[in-house]
XYZ file of C-alpha atoms in Angstrom:
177
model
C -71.585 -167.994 -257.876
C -73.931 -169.510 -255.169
C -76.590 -171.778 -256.138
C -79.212 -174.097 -254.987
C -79.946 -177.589 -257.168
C -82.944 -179.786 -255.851
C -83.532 -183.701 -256.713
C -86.607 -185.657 -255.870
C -86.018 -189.852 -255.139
C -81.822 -188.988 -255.094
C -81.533 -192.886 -253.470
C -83.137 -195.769 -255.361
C -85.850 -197.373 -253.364
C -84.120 -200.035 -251.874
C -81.025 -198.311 -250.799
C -83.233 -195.436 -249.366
C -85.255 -197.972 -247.012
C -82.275 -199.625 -245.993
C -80.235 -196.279 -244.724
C -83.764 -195.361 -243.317
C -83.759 -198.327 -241.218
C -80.349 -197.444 -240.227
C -81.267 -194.214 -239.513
C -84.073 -194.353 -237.141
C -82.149 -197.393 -235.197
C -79.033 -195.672 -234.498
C -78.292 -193.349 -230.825
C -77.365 -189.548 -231.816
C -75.366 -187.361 -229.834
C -76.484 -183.942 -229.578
C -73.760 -180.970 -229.545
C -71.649 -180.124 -227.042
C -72.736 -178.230 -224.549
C -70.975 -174.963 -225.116
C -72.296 -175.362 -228.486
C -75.776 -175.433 -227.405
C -76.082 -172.572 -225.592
C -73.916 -170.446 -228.458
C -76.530 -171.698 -230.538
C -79.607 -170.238 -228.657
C -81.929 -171.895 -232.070
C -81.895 -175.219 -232.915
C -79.106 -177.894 -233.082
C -78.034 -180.815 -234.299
C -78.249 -184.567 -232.816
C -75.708 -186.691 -235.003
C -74.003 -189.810 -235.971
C -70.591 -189.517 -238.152
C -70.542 -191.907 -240.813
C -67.571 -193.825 -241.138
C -64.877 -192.350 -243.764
C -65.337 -195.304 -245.591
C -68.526 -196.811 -245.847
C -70.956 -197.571 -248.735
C -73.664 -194.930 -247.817
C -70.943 -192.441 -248.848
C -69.626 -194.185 -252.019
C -73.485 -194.208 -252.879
C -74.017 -190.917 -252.548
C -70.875 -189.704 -254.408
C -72.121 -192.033 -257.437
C -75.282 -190.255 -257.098
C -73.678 -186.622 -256.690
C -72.267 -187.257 -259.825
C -75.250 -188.826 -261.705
C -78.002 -186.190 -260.805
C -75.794 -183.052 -260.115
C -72.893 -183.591 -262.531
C -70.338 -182.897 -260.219
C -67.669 -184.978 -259.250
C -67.254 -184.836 -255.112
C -63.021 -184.400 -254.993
C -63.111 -185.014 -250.989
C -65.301 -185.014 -248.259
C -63.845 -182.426 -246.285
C -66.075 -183.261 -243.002
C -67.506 -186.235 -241.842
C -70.736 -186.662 -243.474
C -73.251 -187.323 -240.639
C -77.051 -188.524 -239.975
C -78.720 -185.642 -238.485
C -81.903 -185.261 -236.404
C -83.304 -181.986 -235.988
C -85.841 -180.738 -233.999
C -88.239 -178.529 -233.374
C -86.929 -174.834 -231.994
C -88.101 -171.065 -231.531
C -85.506 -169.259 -233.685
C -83.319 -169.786 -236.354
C -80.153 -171.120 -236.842
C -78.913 -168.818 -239.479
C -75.666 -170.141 -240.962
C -73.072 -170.710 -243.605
C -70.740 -173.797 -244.012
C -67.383 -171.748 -245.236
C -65.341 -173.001 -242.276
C -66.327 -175.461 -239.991
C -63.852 -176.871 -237.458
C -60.949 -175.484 -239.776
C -62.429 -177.186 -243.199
C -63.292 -175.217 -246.089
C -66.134 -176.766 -247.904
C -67.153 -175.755 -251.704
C -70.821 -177.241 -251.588
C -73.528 -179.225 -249.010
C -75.266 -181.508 -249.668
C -78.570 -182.204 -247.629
C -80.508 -184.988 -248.086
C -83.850 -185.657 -246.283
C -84.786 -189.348 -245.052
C -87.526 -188.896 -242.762
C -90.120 -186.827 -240.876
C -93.435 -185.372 -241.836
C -93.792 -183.867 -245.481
C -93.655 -179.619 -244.773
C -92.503 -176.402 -245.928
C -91.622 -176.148 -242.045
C -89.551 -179.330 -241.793
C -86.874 -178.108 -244.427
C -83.910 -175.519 -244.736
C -84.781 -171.976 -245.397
C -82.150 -170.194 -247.624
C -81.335 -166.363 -246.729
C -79.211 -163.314 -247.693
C -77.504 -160.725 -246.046
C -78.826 -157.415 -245.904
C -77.026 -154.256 -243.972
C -79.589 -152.310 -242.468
C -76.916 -149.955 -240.883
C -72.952 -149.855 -240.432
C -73.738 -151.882 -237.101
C -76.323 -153.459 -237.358
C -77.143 -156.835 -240.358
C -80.211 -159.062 -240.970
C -80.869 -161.479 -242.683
C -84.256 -162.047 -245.723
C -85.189 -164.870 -247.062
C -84.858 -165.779 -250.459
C -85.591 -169.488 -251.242
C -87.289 -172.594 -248.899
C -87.205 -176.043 -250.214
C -89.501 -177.859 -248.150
C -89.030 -181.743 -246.340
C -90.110 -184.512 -248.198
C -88.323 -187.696 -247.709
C -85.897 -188.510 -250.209
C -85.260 -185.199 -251.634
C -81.444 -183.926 -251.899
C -80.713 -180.207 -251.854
C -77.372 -179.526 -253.149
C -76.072 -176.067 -252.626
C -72.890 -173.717 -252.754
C -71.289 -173.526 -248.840
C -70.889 -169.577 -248.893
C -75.337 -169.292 -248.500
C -76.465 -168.427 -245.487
C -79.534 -171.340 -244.960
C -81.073 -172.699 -241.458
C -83.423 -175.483 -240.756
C -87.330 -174.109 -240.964
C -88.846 -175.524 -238.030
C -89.145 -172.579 -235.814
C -91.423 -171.095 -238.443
C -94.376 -173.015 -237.107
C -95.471 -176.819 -237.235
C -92.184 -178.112 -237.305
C -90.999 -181.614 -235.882
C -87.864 -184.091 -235.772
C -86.450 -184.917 -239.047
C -83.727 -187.308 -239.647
C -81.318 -185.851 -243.239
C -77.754 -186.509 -243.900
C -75.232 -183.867 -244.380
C -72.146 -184.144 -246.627
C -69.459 -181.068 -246.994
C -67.331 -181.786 -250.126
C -64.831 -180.311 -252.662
């Protein structure tokens, strides 16, 4: 069964400010080229976190403490994102990504302005005829810094800011088991 969780202040204040720091100091590479123009919506600038490293012992600890679930394995690199605005969406799901099956995301937003327009739309599938499918909205969970949105991998969700007023936001994305 898919479902969405949401959880306000996921890091502590300290350990938020410090990744933020990180964050907003770091270079991000943007996606490949190729990639890009497949994309024709929005894409991601990123920085893979190391497999080891304490941001990603933190946020299991804290996957387990507000979300009850116990991450297994990280079956991508988790990675600080910085997404921009765009003119379409990016409609996606995160079932199989580079030959990884994830079970759930995890999204967590670190900084940017506060809006409905900053954050990840969620969608389903609708078959208007046998060739043709689109996609309706269902549920938005809007940007505000510090907020984790922890979600089933088989929705279909993209990143609001082509709706109107968007702007850069940095987040960090974790695919897990």
């Amino acid at each position: 069964m898919s479902k969405i969780f949401v959880q306000e202040n996921f890091f502590d204040d300290k350990a938020y400010q410090e990744i933020v720091h990180e964050m907003i100091s770091l270079d991000y590479s943007p996606a490949a080229k190729e990639s890009r123009e497949s994309f024709k919506a929005c894409y991601w600038h990123y920085r893979e976190l190391p497999e080891k490293c304490d941001v990603k012992t933190e946020i299991k600890k804290l996957v387990k403490k507000h979300f009850n679930y116990e991450i297994k394995k990280f079956v991508l690199p988790s990675i600080y994102t910085m997404v921009g605005a765009t003119d379409s969406p990016k409609i996606h799901k995160d079932t199989n990504i580079e030959g990884s099956v994830p079970k759930y995301q995890l999204i967590i937003y670190m900084c940017g302005p506060e809006s409905i327009n900053n954050g990840t739309g969620f969608f389903e599938e609708k078959e208007e005829s046998s060739s043709q499918v689109s996609f309706h909205p269902t549920t938005h969970v809007g940007f505000k810094a510090n907020r984790a949105i922890f979600f089933s991998a088989d929705i279909f969700h993209s990143p609001l800011q082509w709706s109107g007023n968007g702007s850069f936001r940095y987040s960090i994305n974790n695919f897990f088991t």
